[in-house]
CSV table of C-alpha atoms in Angstrom, one decimal:
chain,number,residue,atom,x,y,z
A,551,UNK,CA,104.0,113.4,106.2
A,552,UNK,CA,104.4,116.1,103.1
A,553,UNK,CA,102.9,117.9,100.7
A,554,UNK,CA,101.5,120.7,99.4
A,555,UNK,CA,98.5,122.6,101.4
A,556,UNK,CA,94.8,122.0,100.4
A,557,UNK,CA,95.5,118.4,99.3
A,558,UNK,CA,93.6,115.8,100.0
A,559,UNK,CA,95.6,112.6,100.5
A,560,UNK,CA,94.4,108.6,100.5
A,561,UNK,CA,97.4,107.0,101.8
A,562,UNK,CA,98.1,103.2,102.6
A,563,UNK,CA,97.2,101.7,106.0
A,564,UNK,CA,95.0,105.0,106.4
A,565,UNK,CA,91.7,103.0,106.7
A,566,UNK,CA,93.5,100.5,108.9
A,567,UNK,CA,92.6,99.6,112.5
A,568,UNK,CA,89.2,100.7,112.1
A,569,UNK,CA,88.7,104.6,112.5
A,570,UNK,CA,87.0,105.6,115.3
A,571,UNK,CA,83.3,106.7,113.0
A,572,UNK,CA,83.8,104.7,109.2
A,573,UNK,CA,80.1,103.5,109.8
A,574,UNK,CA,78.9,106.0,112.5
A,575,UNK,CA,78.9,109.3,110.5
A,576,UNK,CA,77.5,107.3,107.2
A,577,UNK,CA,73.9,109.2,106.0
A,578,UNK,CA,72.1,112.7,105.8
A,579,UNK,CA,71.2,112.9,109.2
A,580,UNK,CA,73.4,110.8,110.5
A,581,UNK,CA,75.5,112.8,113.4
A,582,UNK,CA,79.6,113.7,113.3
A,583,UNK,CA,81.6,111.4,114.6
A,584,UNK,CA,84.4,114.2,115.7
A,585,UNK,CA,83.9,117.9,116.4
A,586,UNK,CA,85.6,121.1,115.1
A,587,UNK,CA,88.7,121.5,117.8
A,588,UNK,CA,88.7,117.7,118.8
A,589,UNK,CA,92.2,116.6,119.4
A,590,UNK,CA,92.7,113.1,117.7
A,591,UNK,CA,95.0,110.6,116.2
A,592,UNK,CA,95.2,110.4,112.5
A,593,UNK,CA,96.4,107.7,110.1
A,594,UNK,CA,98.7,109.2,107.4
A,595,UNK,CA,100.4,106.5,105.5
A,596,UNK,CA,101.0,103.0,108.0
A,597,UNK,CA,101.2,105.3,111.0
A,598,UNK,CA,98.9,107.5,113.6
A,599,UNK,CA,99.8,111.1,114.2
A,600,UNK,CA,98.3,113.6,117.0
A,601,UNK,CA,96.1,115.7,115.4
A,602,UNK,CA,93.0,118.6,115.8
A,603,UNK,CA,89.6,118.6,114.1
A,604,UNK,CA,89.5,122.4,112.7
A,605,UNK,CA,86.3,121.3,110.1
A,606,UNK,CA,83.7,119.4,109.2
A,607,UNK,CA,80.9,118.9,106.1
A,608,UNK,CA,78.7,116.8,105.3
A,609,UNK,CA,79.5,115.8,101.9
A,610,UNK,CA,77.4,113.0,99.7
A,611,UNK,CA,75.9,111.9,102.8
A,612,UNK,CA,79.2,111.1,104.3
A,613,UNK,CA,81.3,113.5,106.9
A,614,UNK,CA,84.3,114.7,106.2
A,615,UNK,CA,86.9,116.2,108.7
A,616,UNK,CA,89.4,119.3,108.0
A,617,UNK,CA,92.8,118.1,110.2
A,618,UNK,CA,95.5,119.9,111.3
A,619,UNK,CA,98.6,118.0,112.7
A,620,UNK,CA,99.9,118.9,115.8
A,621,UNK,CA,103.5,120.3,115.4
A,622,UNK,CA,103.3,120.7,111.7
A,623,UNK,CA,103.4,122.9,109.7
A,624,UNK,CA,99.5,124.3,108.2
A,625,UNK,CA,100.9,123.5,104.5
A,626,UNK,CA,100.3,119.6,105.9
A,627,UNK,CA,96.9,120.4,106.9
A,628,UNK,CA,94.0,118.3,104.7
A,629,UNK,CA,90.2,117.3,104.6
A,630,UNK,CA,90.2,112.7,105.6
A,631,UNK,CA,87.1,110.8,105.9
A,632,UNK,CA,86.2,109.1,109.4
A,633,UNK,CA,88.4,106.0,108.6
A,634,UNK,CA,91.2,108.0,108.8
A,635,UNK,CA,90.9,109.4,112.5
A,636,UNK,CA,91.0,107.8,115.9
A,637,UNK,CA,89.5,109.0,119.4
A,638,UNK,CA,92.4,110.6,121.6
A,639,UNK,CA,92.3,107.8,123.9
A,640,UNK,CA,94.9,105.4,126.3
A,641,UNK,CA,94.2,102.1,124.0
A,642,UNK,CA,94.4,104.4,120.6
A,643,UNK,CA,97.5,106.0,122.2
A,644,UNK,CA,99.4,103.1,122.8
A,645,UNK,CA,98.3,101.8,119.2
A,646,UNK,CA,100.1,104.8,117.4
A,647,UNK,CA,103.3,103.8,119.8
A,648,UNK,CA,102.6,100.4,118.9
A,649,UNK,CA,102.8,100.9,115.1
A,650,UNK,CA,105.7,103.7,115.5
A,651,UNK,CA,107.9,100.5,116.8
A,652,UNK,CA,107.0,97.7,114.1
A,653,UNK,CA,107.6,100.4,111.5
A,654,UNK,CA,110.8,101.1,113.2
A,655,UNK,CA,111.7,97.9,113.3
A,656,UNK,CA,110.6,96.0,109.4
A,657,UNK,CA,113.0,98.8,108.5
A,658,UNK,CA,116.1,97.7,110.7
A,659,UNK,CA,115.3,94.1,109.3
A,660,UNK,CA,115.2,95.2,105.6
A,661,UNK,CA,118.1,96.9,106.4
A,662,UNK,CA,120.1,94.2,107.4
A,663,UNK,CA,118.5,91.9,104.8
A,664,UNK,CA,120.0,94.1,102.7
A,665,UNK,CA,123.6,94.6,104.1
A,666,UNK,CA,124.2,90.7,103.5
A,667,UNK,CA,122.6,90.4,99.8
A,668,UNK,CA,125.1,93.8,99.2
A,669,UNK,CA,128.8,92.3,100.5
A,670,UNK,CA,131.3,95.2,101.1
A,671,UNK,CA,133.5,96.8,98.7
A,672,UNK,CA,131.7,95.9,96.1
A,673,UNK,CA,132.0,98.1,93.3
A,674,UNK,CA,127.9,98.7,93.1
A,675,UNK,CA,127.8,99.7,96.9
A,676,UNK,CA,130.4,102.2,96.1
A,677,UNK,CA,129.2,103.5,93.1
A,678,UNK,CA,126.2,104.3,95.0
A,679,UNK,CA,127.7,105.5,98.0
A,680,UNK,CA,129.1,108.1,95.1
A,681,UNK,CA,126.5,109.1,93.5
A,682,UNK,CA,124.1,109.7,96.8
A,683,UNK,CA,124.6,113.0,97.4
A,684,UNK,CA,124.9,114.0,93.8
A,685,UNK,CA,121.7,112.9,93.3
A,686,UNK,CA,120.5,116.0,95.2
A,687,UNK,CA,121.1,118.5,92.1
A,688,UNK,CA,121.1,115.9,89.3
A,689,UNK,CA,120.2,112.5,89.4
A,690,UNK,CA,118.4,110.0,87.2
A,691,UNK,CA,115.1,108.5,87.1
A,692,UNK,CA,113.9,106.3,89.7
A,693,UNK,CA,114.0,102.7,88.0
A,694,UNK,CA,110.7,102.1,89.5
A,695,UNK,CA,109.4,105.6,89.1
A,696,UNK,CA,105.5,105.2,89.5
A,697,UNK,CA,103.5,107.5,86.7
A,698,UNK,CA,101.9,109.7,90.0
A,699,UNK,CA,103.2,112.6,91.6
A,700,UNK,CA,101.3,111.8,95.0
A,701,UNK,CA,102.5,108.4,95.2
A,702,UNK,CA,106.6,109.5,94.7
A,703,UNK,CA,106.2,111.9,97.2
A,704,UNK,CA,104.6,109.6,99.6
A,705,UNK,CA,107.7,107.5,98.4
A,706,UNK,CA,110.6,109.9,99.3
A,707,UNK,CA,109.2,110.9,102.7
A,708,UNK,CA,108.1,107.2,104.2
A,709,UNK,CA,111.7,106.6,105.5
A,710,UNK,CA,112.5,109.9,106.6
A,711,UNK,CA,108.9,110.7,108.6
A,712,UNK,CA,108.4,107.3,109.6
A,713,UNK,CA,111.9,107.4,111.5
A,714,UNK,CA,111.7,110.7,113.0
A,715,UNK,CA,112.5,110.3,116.3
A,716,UNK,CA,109.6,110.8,118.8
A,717,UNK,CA,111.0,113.2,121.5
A,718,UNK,CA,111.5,115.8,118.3
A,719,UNK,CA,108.1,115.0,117.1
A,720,UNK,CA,106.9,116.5,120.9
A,721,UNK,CA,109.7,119.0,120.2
A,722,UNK,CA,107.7,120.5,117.0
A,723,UNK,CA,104.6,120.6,119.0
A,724,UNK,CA,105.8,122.4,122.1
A,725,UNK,CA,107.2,124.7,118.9
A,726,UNK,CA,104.0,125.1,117.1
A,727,UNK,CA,102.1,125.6,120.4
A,728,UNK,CA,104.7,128.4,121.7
A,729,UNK,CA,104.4,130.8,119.0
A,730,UNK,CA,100.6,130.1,117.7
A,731,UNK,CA,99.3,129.2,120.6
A,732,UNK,CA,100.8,131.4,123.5
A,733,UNK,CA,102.0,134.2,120.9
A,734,UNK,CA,105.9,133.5,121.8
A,735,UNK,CA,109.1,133.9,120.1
A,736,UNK,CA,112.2,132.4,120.2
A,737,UNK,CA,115.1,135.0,121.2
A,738,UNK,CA,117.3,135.9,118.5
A,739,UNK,CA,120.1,135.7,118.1
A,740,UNK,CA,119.9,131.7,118.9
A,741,UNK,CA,123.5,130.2,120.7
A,742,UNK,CA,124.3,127.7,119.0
A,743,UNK,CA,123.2,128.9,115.4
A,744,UNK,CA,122.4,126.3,112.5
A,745,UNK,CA,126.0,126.9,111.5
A,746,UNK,CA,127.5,126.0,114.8
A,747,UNK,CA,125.2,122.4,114.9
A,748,UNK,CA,126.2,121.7,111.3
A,749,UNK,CA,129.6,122.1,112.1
A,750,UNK,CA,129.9,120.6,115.2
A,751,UNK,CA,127.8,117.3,113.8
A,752,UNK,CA,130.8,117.6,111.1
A,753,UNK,CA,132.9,117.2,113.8
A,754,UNK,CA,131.1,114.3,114.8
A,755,UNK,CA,131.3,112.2,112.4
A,756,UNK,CA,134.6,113.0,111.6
A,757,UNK,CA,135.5,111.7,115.5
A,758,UNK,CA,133.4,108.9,114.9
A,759,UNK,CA,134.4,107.7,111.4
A,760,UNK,CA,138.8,108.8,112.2
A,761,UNK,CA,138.2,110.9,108.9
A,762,UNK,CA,136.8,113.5,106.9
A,763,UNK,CA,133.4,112.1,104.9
A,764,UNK,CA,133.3,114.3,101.4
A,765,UNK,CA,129.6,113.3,101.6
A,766,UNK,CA,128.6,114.1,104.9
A,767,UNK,CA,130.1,117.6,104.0
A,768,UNK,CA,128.2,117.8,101.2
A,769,UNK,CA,125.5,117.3,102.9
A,770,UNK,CA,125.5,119.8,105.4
A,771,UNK,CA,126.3,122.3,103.0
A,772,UNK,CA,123.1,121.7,101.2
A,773,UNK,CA,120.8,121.6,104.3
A,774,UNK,CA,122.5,125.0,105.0
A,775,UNK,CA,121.5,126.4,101.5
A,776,UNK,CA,118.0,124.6,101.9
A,777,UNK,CA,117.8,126.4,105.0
A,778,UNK,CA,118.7,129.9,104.3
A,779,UNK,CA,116.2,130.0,101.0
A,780,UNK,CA,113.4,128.1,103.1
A,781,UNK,CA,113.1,130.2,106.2
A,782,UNK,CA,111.4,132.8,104.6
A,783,UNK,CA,109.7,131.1,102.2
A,784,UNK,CA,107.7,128.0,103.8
A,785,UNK,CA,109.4,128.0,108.0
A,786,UNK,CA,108.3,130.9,109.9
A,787,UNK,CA,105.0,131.3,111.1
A,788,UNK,CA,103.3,134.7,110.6
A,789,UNK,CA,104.0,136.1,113.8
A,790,UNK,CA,107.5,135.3,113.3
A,791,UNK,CA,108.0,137.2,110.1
A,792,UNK,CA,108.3,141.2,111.9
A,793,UNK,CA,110.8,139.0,113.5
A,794,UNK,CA,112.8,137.8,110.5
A,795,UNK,CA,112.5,141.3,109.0
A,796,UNK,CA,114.2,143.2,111.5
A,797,UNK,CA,116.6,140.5,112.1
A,798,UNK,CA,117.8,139.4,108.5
A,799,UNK,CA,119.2,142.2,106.8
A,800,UNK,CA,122.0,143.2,104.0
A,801,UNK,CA,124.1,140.0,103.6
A,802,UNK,CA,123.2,138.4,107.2
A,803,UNK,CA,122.3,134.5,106.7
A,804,UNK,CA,119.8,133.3,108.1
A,805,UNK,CA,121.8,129.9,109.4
A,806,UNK,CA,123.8,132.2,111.3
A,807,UNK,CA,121.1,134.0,113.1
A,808,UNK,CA,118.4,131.1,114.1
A,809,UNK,CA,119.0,127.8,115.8
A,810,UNK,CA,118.0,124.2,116.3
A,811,UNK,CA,114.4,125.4,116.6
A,812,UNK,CA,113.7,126.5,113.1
A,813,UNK,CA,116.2,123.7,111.4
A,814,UNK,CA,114.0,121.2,112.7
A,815,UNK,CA,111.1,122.7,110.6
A,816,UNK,CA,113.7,121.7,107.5
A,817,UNK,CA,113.1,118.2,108.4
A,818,UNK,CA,109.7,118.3,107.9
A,819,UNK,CA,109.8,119.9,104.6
A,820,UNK,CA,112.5,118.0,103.1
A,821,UNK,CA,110.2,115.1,101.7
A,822,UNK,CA,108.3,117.4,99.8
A,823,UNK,CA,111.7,119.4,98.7
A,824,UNK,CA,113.5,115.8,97.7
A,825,UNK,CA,110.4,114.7,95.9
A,826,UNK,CA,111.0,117.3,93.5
A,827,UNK,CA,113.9,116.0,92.6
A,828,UNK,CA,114.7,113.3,90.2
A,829,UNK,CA,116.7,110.6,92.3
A,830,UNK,CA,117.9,107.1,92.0
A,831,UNK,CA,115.5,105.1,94.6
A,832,UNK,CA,118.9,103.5,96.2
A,833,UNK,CA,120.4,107.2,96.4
A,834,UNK,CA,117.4,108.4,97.5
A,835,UNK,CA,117.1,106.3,100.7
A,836,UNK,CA,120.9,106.7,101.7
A,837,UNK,CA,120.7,110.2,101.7
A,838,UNK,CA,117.3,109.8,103.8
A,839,UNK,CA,119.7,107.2,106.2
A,840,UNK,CA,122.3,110.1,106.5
A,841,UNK,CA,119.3,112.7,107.1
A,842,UNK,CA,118.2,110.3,110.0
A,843,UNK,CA,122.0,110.6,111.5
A,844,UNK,CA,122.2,114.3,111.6
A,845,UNK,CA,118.4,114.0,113.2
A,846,UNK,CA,119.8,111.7,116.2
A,847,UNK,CA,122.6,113.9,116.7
A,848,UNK,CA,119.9,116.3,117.2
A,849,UNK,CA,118.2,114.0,119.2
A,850,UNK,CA,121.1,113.3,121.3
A,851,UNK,CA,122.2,117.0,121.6
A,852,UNK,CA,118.1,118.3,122.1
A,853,UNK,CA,118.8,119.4,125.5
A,854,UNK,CA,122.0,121.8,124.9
A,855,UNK,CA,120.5,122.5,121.4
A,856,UNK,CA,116.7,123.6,122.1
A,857,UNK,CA,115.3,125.5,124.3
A,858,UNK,CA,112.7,124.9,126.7
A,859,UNK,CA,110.5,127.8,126.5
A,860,UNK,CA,110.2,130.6,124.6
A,861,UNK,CA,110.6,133.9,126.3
A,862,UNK,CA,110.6,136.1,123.3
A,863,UNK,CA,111.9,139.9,123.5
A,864,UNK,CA,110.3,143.4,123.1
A,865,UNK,CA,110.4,143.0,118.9
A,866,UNK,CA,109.0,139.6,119.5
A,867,UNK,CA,106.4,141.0,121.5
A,868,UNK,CA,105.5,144.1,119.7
A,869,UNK,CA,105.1,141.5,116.5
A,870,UNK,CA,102.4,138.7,118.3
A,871,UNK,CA,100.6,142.4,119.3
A,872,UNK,CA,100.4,143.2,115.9
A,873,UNK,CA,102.1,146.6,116.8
């Protein structure tokens, strides 16, 4: 998922599967098939996220439904049509698992499709196991760059979103519900501090791999720098900016104050940062595969790394008051 708020997206598979009122809702008088704060499952691209009805119109004798996406941020929020939406139900739930795993899995078989067509130590796989990162700041032209800016960013987030692992997925919506919905905030300073993760997955794969990856460390530099000029700018929610005010100050970073919480909001908005940037499509997918590896040491790590509820303090409080 990605993109820029107040955009109204027609992505593949989205009319897939049947949605639960394509026909039902058709004509003037014909009634809603969802209602404003119905929870549902959404198509967005080939798979179904959780998702709350905060609209609806009548438009050209068809309804149209205003979605927010559980655990998202609002900037992903977007008007669908009925195909797009599913009833919150057991069968429609076990669906969205259901496509969650095939996706999971046509991409571990092009993978290894790939793997054999690419032997090792060839001198293109390390070329582009160069240029990956570098790609980041300056890269060239996708080879099969498509002439629309939807359908690149749709491009550079499939791998990424449609990988992200599903107990950090329930992670951003305990998040989202925390502070919007029960008007908490998480204690700052956080223990360990987006410094202290990206170092210790540094020390990771440094364990794992007996030695020190150039690009690995490249990487977490730039997720650090992402993160510092993000957090203000597109992370916080609005009863978390009192917060960030008090506690940011003078030369203070921010990836030394917050914690596993708020870098996990990075991840979301990464698609739509990377598809700003002009990438090779090779580069661009195996810096997505590395972004996926420092996700499952998150994963891995969510119990010592996030907390489990949100107690907030007395700035925290006197900001959700509006004081």
């Amino acid at each position: 998922m990605g993109g820029s708020s107040n955009t109204t997206t027609t992505t593949s598979g989205g009319g897939g599967g049947g949605g639960g009122g394509k026909d039902k809702d058709k004509g003037k008088d014909a009634p809603a098939a969802f209602t404003e704060g119905e929870r549902v499952l959404a198509y967005h691209g080939p798979l179904l996220y959780e998702a709350k009805v905060q609209k609806t119109e009548n438009r050209e004798d068809e309804w149209r439904y205003f979605v927010h996406y559980l655990g998202w941020n609002k900037n992903w929020d977007e008007w669908v049509p009925s195909d797009r939406l599913l009833k919150y139900t057991e069968e429609n739930i076990r669906k969205q698992q259901e496509l969650t795993k095939n996706q999971a899995v046509d991409k571990t078989i092009k993978t290894g499709r790939a793997a054999q067509n690419n032997p090792k130590g060839s001198n293109a796989d390390a070329k582009t196991n160069k240029e990956d990162t570098k790609g980041v700041v300056k890269g060239k032209k996708r080879k099969n760059q498509i002439g629309n800016e939807e359908k690149e960013r749709r491009s550079s987030e499939s791998l990424l979103m449609s990988q992200f692992p599903l107990t950090l997925k329930k992670q951003l919506v305990d998040d989202w519900e925390f502070v919007t919905q029960l008007g908490k905030l998480v204690k700052l300073p956080r223990s360990p501090t987006v410094d202290d993760i990206l170092k210790k997955y540094l020390e990771h794969r440094i364990k794992k791999d007996n030695k020190i990856s150039d690009s690995y460390a490249e990487i977490t530099r730039g997720l650090r720098c992402y993160f510092d000029k993000a957090l203000p700018a597109m992370l916080l929610y609005k009863k978390e900016q009192k917060q960030y005010k008090e506690e940011i100050k003078g030369d203070v970073s921010p990836s030394s104050v917050y914690g596993a919480e708020h870098l996990l909001r990075l991840f979301v908005k990464l698609p739509e940062l990377l598809a700003s940037v002009n990438m090779e499509e090779d580069a661009l997918n195996k810096l997505q595969q590395k972004l996926l590896d420092i996700l499952k040491f998150l994963q891995k790590n969510q119990v010592a790394f996030f907390l489990s509820a949100y107690d907030g303090d007395s700035k925290g409080a006197d900001a959700v008051k509006g004081k």
